Short mmCIF file of C-alpha atoms and ligand atoms in Angstrom, two decimals:
data_model
loop_
_atom_site.label_atom_id
_atom_site.label_comp_id
_atom_site.label_asym_id
_atom_site.label_seq_id
_atom_site.Cartn_x
_atom_site.Cartn_y
_atom_site.Cartn_z
CA MET D 1 82.25 123.25 82.19
CA GLU D 2 83.68 124.35 85.51
CA THR D 3 85.68 122.13 87.75
CA ALA D 4 85.65 122.59 91.50
CA THR D 5 88.87 123.77 93.04
CA PRO D 6 90.96 120.70 93.72
CA ASP D 7 92.29 122.31 96.89
CA ASP D 8 88.93 122.39 98.62
CA PRO D 9 89.79 122.42 102.36
CA ASN D 10 86.81 120.14 103.04
CA LEU D 11 87.75 117.58 100.40
CA LEU D 12 88.62 114.81 102.86
CA ASP D 13 85.37 115.23 104.81
CA LYS D 14 83.35 115.35 101.61
CA VAL D 15 84.91 112.14 100.32
CA ILE D 16 84.48 110.34 103.66
CA ASN D 17 80.89 111.47 103.74
CA LEU D 18 80.17 110.40 100.18
CA ALA D 19 81.93 107.08 100.76
CA LYS D 20 79.65 106.27 103.68
CA ARG D 21 76.41 107.63 102.20
CA ARG D 22 76.75 105.91 98.84
CA GLY D 23 78.14 102.62 100.07
CA PHE D 24 81.86 102.78 99.31
CA ILE D 25 83.36 102.59 102.79
CA PHE D 26 81.64 102.15 106.16
CA PRO D 27 83.21 102.35 109.61
CA SER D 28 83.43 98.76 110.93
CA ALA D 29 81.10 97.50 113.66
CA GLU D 30 79.35 100.84 113.67
CA ILE D 31 76.27 99.55 115.49
CA TYR D 32 78.59 98.79 118.43
CA GLY D 33 80.15 102.23 118.35
CA GLY D 34 82.78 101.31 115.76
CA PHE D 35 86.18 99.71 116.07
CA ARG D 36 88.82 102.36 115.75
CA SER D 37 90.24 102.70 112.30
CA THR D 38 88.81 99.60 110.74
CA TYR D 39 86.57 99.87 107.74
CA ASP D 40 84.20 97.75 105.70
CA TYR D 41 83.81 98.11 101.95
CA GLY D 42 80.18 98.47 100.88
CA PRO D 43 78.41 97.49 97.64
CA LEU D 44 80.11 100.19 95.57
CA GLY D 45 83.41 100.15 97.46
CA VAL D 46 83.92 96.45 96.96
CA ASN D 47 83.50 96.93 93.20
CA MET D 48 85.96 99.79 93.14
CA LEU D 49 88.54 98.05 95.34
CA ARG D 50 88.34 94.97 93.12
CA ASN D 51 88.82 97.21 90.10
CA VAL D 52 91.94 98.79 91.62
CA LYS D 53 93.35 95.34 92.29
CA GLN D 54 92.35 94.09 88.85
CA ALA D 55 94.01 97.09 87.18
CA TRP D 56 97.20 96.24 89.07
CA TRP D 57 96.94 92.53 88.22
CA THR D 58 96.34 93.33 84.55
CA ALA D 59 99.41 95.59 84.41
CA MET D 60 101.68 93.44 86.57
CA VAL D 61 100.69 89.87 85.68
CA GLN D 62 98.28 89.53 82.77
CA ARG D 63 100.14 91.82 80.37
CA ARG D 64 103.58 90.43 81.18
CA SER D 65 105.17 87.11 80.45
CA ASP D 66 107.94 87.67 83.02
CA ILE D 67 105.68 87.87 86.10
CA VAL D 68 103.51 85.21 87.74
CA GLY D 69 101.14 85.49 90.68
CA ILE D 70 100.66 83.66 93.96
CA ASP D 71 98.26 83.87 96.88
CA ALA D 72 100.05 82.91 100.07
CA ALA D 73 98.82 82.33 103.63
CA ILE D 74 98.23 85.23 105.98
CA LEU D 75 99.18 83.25 109.11
CA GLY D 76 102.86 82.39 109.42
CA PRO D 77 105.21 80.70 111.88
CA PRO D 78 107.71 82.77 113.90
CA ALA D 79 110.62 81.27 111.92
CA VAL D 80 109.63 83.25 108.82
CA TRP D 81 109.53 86.52 110.72
CA ALA D 82 112.73 85.82 112.61
CA ALA D 83 114.55 85.25 109.30
CA SER D 84 112.96 88.23 107.55
CA GLY D 85 114.11 90.54 110.35
CA HIS D 86 110.58 91.56 111.32
CA LEU D 87 110.68 90.13 114.85
CA GLU D 88 113.79 92.16 115.53
CA THR D 89 113.33 95.34 113.59
CA PHE D 90 109.75 95.83 112.39
CA THR D 91 109.14 98.41 115.05
CA ASP D 92 108.06 102.00 115.37
CA PRO D 93 109.29 104.35 118.11
CA LEU D 94 106.47 104.62 120.67
CA VAL D 95 106.24 107.54 123.11
CA ASP D 96 103.68 108.42 125.79
CA CYS D 97 102.70 112.03 126.33
CA LEU D 98 103.51 112.76 129.98
CA GLN D 99 100.60 115.20 130.26
CA CYS D 100 97.59 113.52 128.58
CA LYS D 101 99.00 109.95 128.40
CA GLU D 102 98.15 109.54 124.70
CA ARG D 103 100.52 107.28 122.78
CA TRP D 104 102.20 108.44 119.59
CA ARG D 105 104.65 107.38 116.96
CA GLU D 106 107.60 109.61 117.74
CA ASP D 107 108.67 110.15 114.12
CA LYS D 108 105.24 111.48 113.13
CA ILE D 109 104.63 114.22 115.72
CA ASP D 110 107.57 116.70 115.58
CA GLY D 111 107.96 116.75 119.36
CA VAL D 112 104.51 118.20 120.08
CA CYS D 113 101.55 116.14 121.35
CA PRO D 114 98.77 116.49 118.72
CA ASN D 115 96.21 115.99 121.50
CA CYS D 116 97.26 118.46 124.23
CA GLY D 117 100.24 120.38 122.84
CA SER D 118 102.67 119.18 125.50
CA THR D 119 106.30 118.67 124.54
CA LYS D 120 107.13 116.23 127.33
CA PHE D 121 107.22 112.54 126.47
CA THR D 122 108.59 109.28 127.81
CA GLU D 123 111.74 107.88 126.20
CA ALA D 124 110.89 106.20 122.87
CA ARG D 125 110.48 102.41 123.03
CA ALA D 126 110.62 100.08 120.04
CA PHE D 127 107.07 98.79 119.52
CA ASN D 128 106.73 95.74 117.24
CA LEU D 129 103.93 96.22 114.74
CA MET D 130 103.12 92.56 114.14
CA PHE D 131 99.90 91.00 115.41
CA LYS D 132 100.73 87.88 117.35
CA THR D 133 98.21 85.13 117.82
CA GLN D 134 97.85 81.45 118.74
CA ALA D 135 97.35 78.79 116.10
CA GLY D 136 95.51 75.72 117.35
CA PRO D 137 94.19 74.94 120.80
CA VAL D 138 97.57 74.70 122.56
CA GLU D 139 98.80 77.79 124.37
CA GLY D 140 102.53 78.29 124.36
CA GLU D 141 105.59 78.93 122.26
CA GLY D 142 105.11 76.17 119.68
CA ALA D 143 101.73 77.49 118.59
CA THR D 144 102.61 81.15 118.16
CA ALA D 145 101.68 82.56 114.78
CA TYR D 146 101.83 86.03 113.27
CA LEU D 147 99.52 87.79 110.86
CA ARG D 148 101.73 88.90 107.99
CA PRO D 149 102.66 92.60 108.07
CA GLU D 150 103.51 92.49 104.35
CA THR D 151 102.77 90.04 101.57
CA ALA D 152 106.38 89.93 100.36
CA GLN D 153 107.66 87.04 102.48
CA GLY D 154 105.31 84.57 100.75
CA MET D 155 107.15 85.31 97.51
CA PHE D 156 110.55 84.61 99.06
CA THR D 157 109.59 81.42 100.90
CA ASN D 158 108.02 80.09 97.68
CA PHE D 159 110.96 81.11 95.48
CA ASN D 160 112.09 77.52 94.76
CA ASN D 161 108.51 76.27 94.34
CA VAL D 162 107.74 78.94 91.77
CA LEU D 163 111.02 78.42 89.90
CA ALA D 164 110.42 74.67 89.71
CA ALA D 165 106.77 75.05 88.71
CA THR D 166 107.23 77.74 86.05
CA ARG D 167 110.84 77.39 84.82
CA LYS D 168 111.18 81.20 84.97
CA LYS D 169 114.63 82.77 84.79
CA PRO D 170 115.76 86.15 86.13
CA PRO D 171 114.67 88.74 85.35
CA PHE D 172 111.27 87.52 86.50
CA GLY D 173 108.76 88.48 89.14
CA ILE D 174 106.26 87.03 91.60
CA ALA D 175 103.22 89.15 92.39
CA GLN D 176 100.64 88.98 95.12
CA ILE D 177 97.62 90.93 96.31
CA GLY D 178 96.25 90.40 99.78
CA LYS D 179 95.61 91.54 103.30
CA SER D 180 98.36 92.62 105.64
CA PHE D 181 98.13 93.59 109.27
CA ARG D 182 100.12 96.09 111.31
CA ASN D 183 99.39 97.17 114.83
CA GLU D 184 99.89 100.81 113.89
CA ILE D 185 100.37 103.10 116.88
CA THR D 186 98.33 105.88 115.34
CA PRO D 187 96.11 104.65 112.52
CA GLN D 188 94.62 107.72 110.89
CA ASN D 189 93.34 109.63 107.91
CA PHE D 190 90.46 107.36 106.94
CA VAL D 191 91.80 104.30 105.07
CA PHE D 192 95.26 105.85 104.52
CA ARG D 193 96.69 104.10 107.57
CA THR D 194 94.70 101.26 109.08
CA ARG D 195 95.65 98.18 111.06
CA GLU D 196 94.19 95.86 108.46
CA PHE D 197 94.76 96.78 104.83
CA GLU D 198 95.41 95.35 101.41
CA GLN D 199 98.71 95.36 99.60
CA MET D 200 99.75 94.77 96.01
CA GLU D 201 103.37 93.71 95.94
CA MET D 202 105.72 92.29 93.36
CA GLU D 203 109.19 90.84 93.91
CA TYR D 204 111.28 91.11 90.75
CA PHE D 205 114.35 88.84 90.80
CA VAL D 206 117.31 90.05 88.74
CA PRO D 207 121.02 89.37 88.27
CA PRO D 208 122.73 91.57 90.93
CA ALA D 209 124.58 93.72 88.39
CA ASP D 210 121.29 94.66 86.72
CA ALA D 211 119.52 95.71 89.93
CA PRO D 212 120.07 99.50 89.64
CA THR D 213 118.69 99.55 86.09
CA TRP D 214 115.63 97.49 87.02
CA HIS D 215 115.09 99.67 90.07
CA GLN D 216 114.81 102.76 87.86
CA TYR D 217 112.63 100.84 85.41
CA TRP D 218 110.12 99.87 88.10
CA ILE D 219 110.00 103.36 89.63
CA LYS D 220 108.94 104.69 86.24
CA GLU D 221 106.51 101.85 85.50
CA ARG D 222 104.74 102.27 88.80
CA TYR D 223 104.56 106.07 88.54
CA ASP D 224 103.08 105.68 85.06
CA TRP D 225 100.49 103.18 86.33
CA TYR D 226 98.93 105.83 88.58
CA ILE D 227 99.03 108.42 85.81
CA GLY D 228 97.41 105.97 83.39
CA LEU D 229 94.51 105.50 85.79
CA GLY D 230 93.88 109.21 86.18
CA LEU D 231 95.98 110.61 89.02
CA PRO D 232 97.16 114.03 87.80
CA SER D 233 100.94 114.41 87.52
CA ALA D 234 100.71 117.66 89.51
CA LYS D 235 99.59 115.56 92.49
CA LEU D 236 102.28 112.90 92.16
CA ARG D 237 105.97 113.01 92.92
CA LEU D 238 108.88 110.67 93.54
CA TYR D 239 110.69 110.79 96.84
CA GLU D 240 114.04 109.10 97.29
CA HIS D 241 114.78 107.96 100.84
CA ALA D 242 118.00 109.16 102.45
CA ARG D 243 120.45 106.31 103.14
CA GLU D 244 120.07 106.63 106.92
CA ASP D 245 116.26 106.29 106.73
CA LEU D 246 116.21 103.03 104.77
CA SER D 247 114.39 99.95 106.11
CA HIS D 248 116.53 97.10 107.40
CA TYR D 249 116.41 95.22 104.08
CA SER D 250 116.78 98.08 101.62
CA LYS D 251 119.71 99.23 99.49
CA GLY D 252 117.63 102.10 98.14
CA THR D 253 113.97 103.08 98.15
CA THR D 254 112.01 105.60 96.13
CA ASP D 255 108.39 106.27 97.04
CA VAL D 256 105.65 107.30 94.70
CA GLU D 257 103.88 110.02 96.66
CA PHE D 258 100.43 111.53 96.17
CA GLU D 259 99.31 114.90 97.43
CA PHE D 260 96.74 113.95 100.05
CA PRO D 261 94.77 116.76 101.73
CA TRP D 262 97.43 116.88 104.49
CA GLY D 263 100.35 117.01 102.03
CA PHE D 264 102.45 114.62 99.98
CA ASP D 265 102.52 111.12 101.45
CA GLU D 266 103.48 107.61 100.38
CA LEU D 267 101.35 105.66 97.92
CA GLU D 268 103.93 103.04 97.13
CA GLY D 269 107.55 102.21 97.91
CA VAL D 270 109.86 100.86 95.23
CA ALA D 271 112.84 99.25 96.97
CA ASN D 272 116.03 97.54 95.95
CA ARG D 273 116.10 94.77 98.58
CA GLY D 274 119.41 93.34 97.33
CA ASP D 275 119.82 89.66 98.20
CA TYR D 276 118.79 90.28 101.80
CA ASP D 277 115.61 88.20 101.87
CA LEU D 278 116.71 85.16 99.88
CA THR D 279 119.98 85.01 101.82
CA GLN D 280 118.26 85.33 105.19
CA HIS D 281 115.76 82.57 104.37
CA SER D 282 118.47 80.34 102.89
CA ASN D 283 120.56 80.67 106.05
CA ALA D 284 117.66 80.26 108.45
CA SER D 285 115.89 77.37 106.72
CA GLY D 286 118.94 75.52 105.41
CA VAL D 287 117.26 75.42 101.98
CA LYS D 288 119.25 77.22 99.31
CA LEU D 289 117.20 79.87 97.53
CA GLU D 290 119.35 80.48 94.47
CA PHE D 291 119.22 80.45 90.73
CA PHE D 292 121.37 78.16 88.64
CA ASP D 293 122.47 79.94 85.49
CA GLN D 294 123.03 77.27 82.84
CA THR D 295 124.89 79.64 80.53
CA THR D 296 127.63 80.32 83.09
CA ASN D 297 127.22 77.13 85.12
CA GLU D 298 126.98 79.19 88.27
CA HIS D 299 124.62 79.46 91.20
CA TYR D 300 123.80 82.96 92.36
CA THR D 301 121.36 84.72 94.66
CA PRO D 302 119.28 87.18 92.63
CA TYR D 303 118.69 90.73 93.83
CA VAL D 304 115.12 91.81 94.36
CA ILE D 305 113.38 94.96 93.18
CA GLU D 306 110.09 95.39 95.00
CA PRO D 307 107.27 97.76 94.09
CA ALA D 308 105.02 97.62 97.18
CA ALA D 309 101.67 99.40 96.91
CA GLY D 310 98.59 99.60 99.07
CA ALA D 311 95.30 98.73 97.36
CA THR D 312 93.15 100.43 99.96
CA ARG D 313 95.44 103.48 100.08
CA ALA D 314 95.46 103.70 96.28
CA MET D 315 91.66 103.53 96.22
CA MET D 316 91.56 106.49 98.59
CA ALA D 317 93.90 108.47 96.33
CA PHE D 318 91.76 107.67 93.28
CA LEU D 319 88.63 108.82 95.12
CA LEU D 320 90.24 112.06 96.28
CA ALA D 321 91.60 112.86 92.83
CA ALA D 322 88.31 112.06 91.13
CA TYR D 323 86.07 114.16 93.38
CA CYS D 324 84.71 117.25 91.64
CA GLU D 325 81.90 119.70 91.98
CA ASP D 326 80.86 121.47 88.82
CA GLU D 327 77.89 123.37 87.49
CA ILE D 328 75.55 121.99 84.87
CA GLU D 329 72.89 124.44 83.63
CA GLY D 330 73.07 126.46 86.82
CA GLU D 331 72.90 123.44 89.11
CA VAL D 332 75.86 122.26 91.17
CA ARG D 333 76.58 118.59 90.86
CA THR D 334 79.08 116.28 92.50
CA VAL D 335 80.89 114.02 90.10
CA LEU D 336 83.58 111.39 90.54
CA ARG D 337 85.73 111.55 87.43
CA LEU D 338 86.98 108.02 87.83
CA ASP D 339 88.65 106.13 85.04
CA TRP D 340 86.01 103.73 83.69
CA ARG D 341 88.16 100.76 84.77
CA LEU D 342 87.95 101.88 88.40
CA ALA D 343 84.34 103.06 88.58
CA PRO D 344 82.06 100.84 90.71
CA TYR D 345 79.58 100.72 87.82
CA GLN D 346 80.53 101.35 84.23
CA VAL D 347 76.96 101.62 82.99
CA ALA D 348 73.60 102.48 84.53
CA VAL D 349 70.48 101.38 82.69
CA LEU D 350 67.63 103.78 83.40
CA PRO D 351 64.08 103.24 82.11
CA LEU D 352 62.41 106.63 81.84
CA SER D 353 59.33 105.31 83.62
CA LYS D 354 58.22 102.23 85.50
CA LYS D 355 55.82 101.26 82.71
CA PRO D 356 56.19 97.50 82.10
CA GLU D 357 56.93 97.95 78.35
CA LEU D 358 59.90 100.17 79.20
CA GLU D 359 61.12 97.90 81.95
CA GLY D 360 60.94 94.96 79.57
CA VAL D 361 63.23 96.63 77.01
CA SER D 362 65.48 97.93 79.80
CA GLN D 363 65.93 94.48 81.30
CA LYS D 364 66.83 93.13 77.88
CA VAL D 365 69.44 95.89 77.39
CA LEU D 366 70.77 95.23 80.90
CA GLY D 367 71.11 91.52 80.17
CA GLU D 368 73.11 92.26 77.03
CA LEU D 369 75.54 94.56 78.83
CA GLN D 370 76.03 92.66 82.09
CA PRO D 371 78.47 90.04 80.75
CA TYR D 372 80.83 92.87 79.74
CA PHE D 373 80.23 95.70 82.18
CA MET D 374 79.31 96.10 85.84
CA CYS D 375 75.87 97.68 85.54
CA ASP D 376 73.47 99.42 87.85
CA TYR D 377 69.73 99.47 87.23
CA ASP D 378 67.65 102.27 88.67
CA VAL D 379 63.96 103.06 88.20
CA THR D 380 63.41 105.42 91.12
CA GLN D 381 63.03 109.23 90.98
CA SER D 382 63.23 111.65 88.07
CA ILE D 383 65.75 111.00 85.32
CA GLY D 384 67.70 114.16 86.29
CA ARG D 385 68.04 112.95 89.88
CA ARG D 386 69.14 109.55 88.67
CA TYR D 387 71.84 111.09 86.46
CA ARG D 388 73.12 113.05 89.47
CA ARG D 389 73.22 109.90 91.60
CA GLN D 390 75.26 108.12 88.95
CA ASP D 391 77.60 111.12 88.49
CA GLU D 392 78.24 111.15 92.20
CA VAL D 393 79.52 107.56 92.19
CA GLY D 394 81.46 107.94 88.96
CA THR D 395 79.37 105.87 86.52
CA PRO D 396 80.78 106.86 83.09
CA PHE D 397 77.68 106.01 81.03
CA CYS D 398 73.94 106.16 81.61
CA VAL D 399 71.73 104.34 79.12
CA THR D 400 68.21 105.72 79.11
CA VAL D 401 65.30 103.76 77.69
CA ASP D 402 62.33 105.97 76.77
CA PHE D 403 59.03 105.58 74.93
CA ASP D 404 60.67 106.23 71.53
CA SER D 405 62.89 103.23 72.25
CA LEU D 406 59.85 101.01 71.73
CA ASN D 407 59.61 102.18 68.12
CA ASP D 408 63.12 103.16 67.04
CA HIS D 409 64.92 100.41 68.99
CA SER D 410 67.38 103.01 70.17
CA VAL D 411 68.45 104.34 73.56
CA THR D 412 70.16 107.49 74.79
CA VAL D 413 73.74 107.21 76.00
CA ARG D 414 74.69 110.00 78.39
CA ASP D 415 78.33 110.74 79.10
CA ARG D 416 79.23 111.51 82.73
CA ASP D 417 81.95 114.07 82.03
CA THR D 418 80.47 116.07 79.17
CA THR D 419 76.79 115.24 79.94
CA SER D 420 76.36 114.92 76.17
CA GLN D 421 73.58 112.62 75.03
CA THR D 422 73.70 110.45 71.92
CA ARG D 423 71.02 108.27 70.38
CA VAL D 424 72.33 104.75 69.72
CA LYS D 425 70.62 101.68 68.21
CA ILE D 426 70.23 98.95 70.84
CA ASP D 427 71.93 96.55 68.43
CA ASP D 428 74.97 98.84 68.30
CA LEU D 429 75.03 99.69 72.01
CA LEU D 430 77.55 97.14 73.21
CA GLY D 431 79.93 98.00 70.35
CA GLU D 432 79.49 101.73 71.05
CA LEU D 433 80.33 101.33 74.75
CA ARG D 434 83.29 99.09 73.98
CA THR D 435 84.60 101.68 71.53
CA ARG D 436 84.13 104.50 74.01
CA THR D 437 86.08 102.56 76.66
CA GLY D 438 88.86 101.84 74.18
CA GLN D 439 88.17 98.11 74.09
CA HIS D 440 88.29 97.92 70.31
P1 ATP J 501 104.90 103.91 106.85
O1 ATP J 501 106.35 104.28 106.97
O2 ATP J 501 104.03 105.02 106.33
O3 ATP J 501 104.33 103.24 108.05
P2 ATP J 501 105.89 101.85 105.16
O4 ATP J 501 106.89 102.65 104.40
O5 ATP J 501 106.32 100.97 106.26
O6 ATP J 501 104.75 102.81 105.68
P3 ATP J 501 105.62 99.77 103.30
O7 ATP J 501 106.08 98.74 104.23
O8 ATP J 501 106.55 100.27 102.26
O9 ATP J 501 105.05 101.00 104.12
O10 ATP J 501 104.25 99.28 102.64
C1 ATP J 501 104.00 99.36 101.26
C2 ATP J 501 102.67 100.02 101.01
O11 ATP J 501 101.64 99.37 101.74
C3 ATP J 501 102.59 101.48 101.45
O12 ATP J 501 103.13 102.32 100.46
C4 ATP J 501 101.10 101.68 101.59
O13 ATP J 501 100.48 101.93 100.34
C5 ATP J 501 100.65 100.32 102.11
N1 ATP J 501 100.54 100.39 103.57
C6 ATP J 501 101.51 100.19 104.49
N2 ATP J 501 101.02 100.31 105.73
C7 ATP J 501 99.71 100.60 105.61
C8 ATP J 501 98.65 100.85 106.54
N3 ATP J 501 98.85 100.80 107.85
N4 ATP J 501 97.41 101.13 106.05
C9 ATP J 501 97.18 101.17 104.72
N5 ATP J 501 98.14 100.94 103.81
C10 ATP J 501 99.39 100.66 104.23
#
């Protein structure tokens, strides 16, 4: 079986096209001409995005006894962002091209305007990336609120609440998945950089002396998470930030990078934030955010190791890495080789014809699988066309119900990657699919 060249120069366009056509990702407000760089997740995209987030939650919360989750508010008062340093320093250097007047982020353009080629710009100004809004009907200072530009601060401001509620001790973590907002100067590359996006972040609180070891531990864990879900190691690398490029809070950051069509770029940052955040919030709020170690009878401020990933950006990487064109019996097909845990549908139930007897059995099979798998059901077009449609959206298994099924109580299970077909008793089908997905 041939695999399409992974370095297809049109890969990005093909994936964007497929994403729109098959209902993964639509441009927002398209009937009004769109709203630059915002996207809506369609019927398949919402499944896949939820799967990405679930895979993260399973690895980071469910399968660990040292990490708990929260879901904090998106709107926050200025005090939080003053203490975190975001009001002061969460800025990008903004320049205007003197020739065409386009605005750019200075550190992303190498001194040449991507629009007109000019090399003459205004002096760079610090542009704050936070979205500011008004909470409540009163205009004015007291009612100012910000949309969070990262989920992390909710973990710091709730540090004491979580400690009291869970009795956790360092090393322990608080995890959160949710929307963040940044008024990016140049949002671009599909959902890679958007103004509204989803993050998956975890703050891991450790005794200060142990921070370097935990930092290395989390860099490896997070790299392995992407590998485990199917990103090829040849397309992943670790990039350690130079000291002078570190964010205001960081004592050291290593990014997990993926080779996007434009080159290696950040998927996730794993930072050693030291005691910066807890100290800042303790000082600003007057509430001590510390841990009391009963064995030494001492209070201390834990250090924080933070793996910060983007859910929407990760989904894009999984789509790009999964996209393949191969040839089956002389016919080119498009196939998304997605890990079954990420695929929008794990199973498609396909009655060979619309005859009521077949549909009856098919509906029964569907009902038995639906509690365990996200299933599609498709009765339109020829069976070959239906297989291609499922391949194209990454469905690992097609279950075909044909006329023999009425007598032998069996169905055909077709595998997306090998296209092999196996006859399986309906009674054994659920067990077969669970075995094939490594669930027992
Ligand atoms: P950059 O320097 O590229 O603007 P960053 O280093 O500031 O990004 P972080 O603050 O480390 O990004 O955010 C953690 C993760 O959140 C990123 O690795 C990325 O996956 C995701 N992320 C950040 N900004 C965006 C965005 N505008 N659109 C989509 N995902 C984003």
